Structure formats: structure tokens, C-alpha cells
CSV table of C-alpha atoms in Angstrom, one decimal:
chain,number,residue,atom,x,y,z
A,1,MET,CA,0.0,0.0,0.0
A,2,ASN,CA,1.3,3.5,-0.9
A,3,HIS,CA,1.4,6.2,1.7
A,4,PHE,CA,0.9,10.0,1.3
A,5,THR,CA,1.4,12.6,4.0
A,6,GLY,CA,0.7,16.1,3.0
A,7,SER,CA,-1.8,18.9,2.4
A,8,VAL,CA,-4.5,20.0,0.0
A,9,ALA,CA,-5.2,23.7,-0.9
A,10,LEU,CA,-8.8,24.7,-1.0
A,11,LEU,CA,-8.1,27.8,-3.2
A,12,ARG,CA,-11.3,29.9,-3.2
A,13,HIS,CA,-12.5,32.2,-6.0
A,14,PRO,CA,-12.1,35.9,-4.8
A,15,GLU,CA,-15.7,36.7,-5.4
A,16,GLN,CA,-17.5,33.4,-5.3
A,17,LEU,CA,-16.0,32.0,-2.0
A,18,GLU,CA,-16.9,28.4,-1.4
A,19,HIS,CA,-18.6,28.1,-4.8
A,20,LEU,CA,-15.6,28.0,-7.2
A,21,TRP,CA,-12.3,26.3,-6.5
A,22,LEU,CA,-9.0,26.7,-8.3
A,23,ALA,CA,-7.7,23.6,-10.0
A,24,HIS,CA,-4.6,23.0,-12.1
A,25,TRP,CA,-4.3,20.7,-15.1
A,26,ASP,CA,-2.0,17.7,-14.6
A,27,SER,CA,-0.9,17.1,-18.1
A,28,ARG,CA,0.9,13.8,-17.2
A,29,ARG,CA,-2.2,12.3,-15.6
A,30,GLN,CA,-4.8,14.1,-17.8
A,31,TYR,CA,-7.0,15.5,-15.1
A,32,PHE,CA,-7.7,18.5,-13.0
A,33,ASP,CA,-6.3,18.5,-9.5
A,34,PHE,CA,-6.0,20.9,-6.5
A,35,VAL,CA,-2.6,22.0,-5.4
A,36,THR,CA,-1.4,19.1,-3.2
A,37,ALA,CA,1.9,19.0,-1.4
A,38,GLU,CA,3.7,16.1,0.1
A,39,ARG,CA,5.2,17.0,3.5
A,40,LEU,CA,9.0,16.9,3.8
A,41,ASP,CA,10.6,15.8,7.1
A,42,ASP,CA,11.2,19.2,8.5
A,43,GLU,CA,8.0,20.9,7.3
A,44,SER,CA,4.6,21.4,8.9
A,45,PHE,CA,1.5,20.5,6.8
A,46,ARG,CA,0.9,24.2,6.2
A,47,GLU,CA,4.5,25.0,5.2
A,48,CYS,CA,4.6,22.3,2.6
A,49,LEU,CA,1.4,23.6,1.1
A,50,ASP,CA,2.7,27.2,1.1
A,51,ARG,CA,5.8,25.9,-0.9
A,52,GLU,CA,3.7,24.0,-3.4
A,53,ILE,CA,1.2,26.8,-4.1
A,54,ALA,CA,4.0,29.1,-5.0
A,55,TRP,CA,5.7,26.5,-7.2
A,56,VAL,CA,2.6,25.1,-9.0
A,57,LEU,CA,0.9,28.5,-9.6
A,58,ASP,CA,4.1,30.6,-10.1
A,59,LEU,CA,3.2,32.9,-7.3
A,60,ARG,CA,5.3,34.7,-4.7
A,61,ARG,CA,5.2,33.3,-1.2
A,62,GLY,CA,4.0,35.8,1.4
A,63,LYS,CA,2.8,38.3,-1.3
A,64,ASP,CA,0.4,36.7,-3.8
A,65,TYR,CA,-1.8,34.4,-1.6
A,66,ILE,CA,-2.7,33.7,2.0
A,67,VAL,CA,-2.9,30.2,3.5
A,68,SER,CA,-5.1,29.8,6.6
A,69,SER,CA,-3.3,29.4,9.8
A,70,GLN,CA,-5.4,26.4,10.8
A,71,ALA,CA,-6.4,23.3,8.8
A,72,ARG,CA,-10.1,23.0,8.0
A,73,LEU,CA,-9.7,19.2,8.7
A,74,HIS,CA,-7.1,16.5,9.4
A,75,LEU,CA,-7.9,13.1,7.8
A,76,ASP,CA,-6.3,9.7,8.0
A,77,VAL,CA,-7.9,7.3,5.5
A,78,PRO,CA,-7.2,4.7,2.9
A,79,VAL,CA,-8.3,5.5,-0.6
A,80,GLU,CA,-8.6,3.1,-3.5
A,81,ALA,CA,-8.4,4.6,-7.0
A,82,ALA,CA,-7.4,3.0,-10.3
A,83,ASP,CA,-6.8,-0.4,-8.7
A,84,ASP,CA,-4.2,1.1,-6.3
A,85,GLU,CA,-4.8,1.8,-2.6
A,86,THR,CA,-3.0,4.7,-0.8
A,87,PHE,CA,-3.2,5.6,2.8
A,88,PHE,CA,-3.6,9.4,3.2
A,89,VAL,CA,-2.6,11.5,6.1
A,90,VAL,CA,-3.8,14.8,4.8
A,91,GLU,CA,-4.8,18.3,6.0
A,92,PHE,CA,-7.1,20.7,4.0
A,93,TYR,CA,-6.3,24.4,4.1
A,94,ILE,CA,-8.3,27.3,2.8
A,95,ALA,CA,-6.1,29.6,0.7
A,96,ASP,CA,-7.0,32.9,-1.0
A,97,LEU,CA,-5.3,34.9,-3.7
A,98,TYR,CA,-4.2,38.3,-2.4
A,99,GLY,CA,-4.3,41.4,-4.6
A,100,LYS,CA,-5.2,42.3,-8.2
A,101,ALA,CA,-1.8,41.2,-9.5
A,102,SER,CA,-2.0,37.7,-8.3
A,103,ARG,CA,-5.6,37.3,-9.4
A,104,GLY,CA,-4.6,38.6,-12.8
A,105,MET,CA,-1.7,36.1,-13.0
A,106,VAL,CA,-4.0,33.2,-12.2
A,107,GLU,CA,-6.6,34.3,-14.8
A,108,LEU,CA,-3.8,34.4,-17.5
A,109,ASN,CA,-2.6,30.9,-16.6
A,110,ARG,CA,-3.9,28.5,-19.2
A,111,ASP,CA,-3.2,25.5,-16.9
A,112,VAL,CA,-5.7,26.5,-14.2
A,113,SER,CA,-9.5,26.7,-14.1
A,114,TRP,CA,-12.2,27.6,-11.6
A,115,LEU,CA,-14.3,24.5,-11.0
A,116,THR,CA,-17.7,24.5,-9.2
A,117,SER,CA,-18.1,22.5,-6.0
A,118,ASP,CA,-20.4,20.1,-7.9
A,119,GLU,CA,-17.8,19.6,-10.6
A,120,VAL,CA,-15.1,18.8,-8.1
A,121,LEU,CA,-17.2,16.5,-6.0
A,122,SER,CA,-18.7,14.6,-9.0
A,123,GLY,CA,-15.3,14.0,-10.5
A,124,GLN,CA,-15.7,15.8,-13.8
A,125,THR,CA,-16.3,19.2,-15.2
A,126,SER,CA,-19.4,20.2,-17.1
A,127,LYS,CA,-17.5,19.5,-20.3
A,128,GLY,CA,-16.6,15.9,-19.1
A,129,VAL,CA,-13.0,16.6,-18.2
A,130,PRO,CA,-11.9,14.4,-15.2
A,131,VAL,CA,-10.9,15.5,-11.8
A,132,ASN,CA,-8.3,13.5,-9.8
A,133,PRO,CA,-10.2,10.5,-8.5
A,134,SER,CA,-8.2,10.4,-5.3
A,135,LEU,CA,-8.9,14.1,-4.6
A,136,VAL,CA,-12.6,13.5,-5.3
A,137,GLU,CA,-12.7,10.6,-2.9
A,138,LEU,CA,-10.9,12.6,-0.2
A,139,LEU,CA,-13.1,15.6,-0.6
A,140,ASN,CA,-16.3,13.6,-0.4
A,141,ARG,CA,-15.1,11.8,2.7
A,142,ALA,CA,-13.8,14.9,4.3
A,143,ASP,CA,-17.0,17.0,3.6
A,144,VAL,CA,-14.8,20.2,3.5
A,145,ILE,CA,-16.6,21.8,0.6
A,146,ALA,CA,-20.4,21.9,0.1
A,147,ARG,CA,-22.4,21.1,-3.0
A,148,TYR,CA,-24.4,24.0,-4.4
A,149,THR,CA,-27.3,23.3,-6.7
A,150,ASN,CA,-29.3,25.9,-8.6
């Protein structure tokens, strides 16, 4: 069984908080994913996520985004996806873009997209593009984002 210890960024849209979530395209795996960081030995769950947000989204640490000081939830669970089981020790953190410049940089980034809560939790966008199945399973178990139906 594989093992993952790290954090997941719940990056909220600046105007539609808790309705739209920032996801990046994983070209190797061919699905959308949230910024997820594996924890290194000397890092806290929050620190590893701070590092990964800057790297994945090409943003400046301490200037372009804010990561919550407290995790929304800590979860220890096994997840089976694609005939492979992984044991996750994961924390979910709310993160927000800070300032017009960072929001503009994200909007110009062709590898990211704002997904609705329903798209993320169902595992595919309205256009049928997949979302990371392990992320979908973790988010549904954790219940850290709510579905919104019209």
C-alpha cells in the first residue's frame, strides 16, 4: 500500500467563495487537481502547502496568496483509485489569492481553471474533463466543501 502525508489547498475564488475552486491541469495524468503538497521531514502541513502553491501557480510566497493558519480538517484514510490503494494522512487548508496582480496572473494561466463545487465533488467538469479520482474521494469523505445546486 502506498502512503501519502501532506496537504491540499482549497483555493477559493475571490468573489465566489466556497462556490468556485482553483484547480490546475495535470498534463501527465490528464485530469484537474487541486494544489497538493507532500510533506517533507522538516515541514509542517501548512509549510509544505505554502511551498507548493508558489511553485505550481508561479506565485510569490508571502505576497500573492494567503494560507489559513489552521487546517479545516485533518484526515487519516485509505483511498482506492485505479486499482491502487493509498493511505492518506492529509490536512485541508483554505487559501485565497491576495491582490489584483495575483488574481490577474492566475486568470492568465492556461493550466488552471475555476471549478464549481459540484464539478469537483462529482469528479468531472461540465465538459466531461476528469478531476483527480483520489482528490474526489478525499473531498467527499472529508466534507470540507459543500455542493451548491441551482
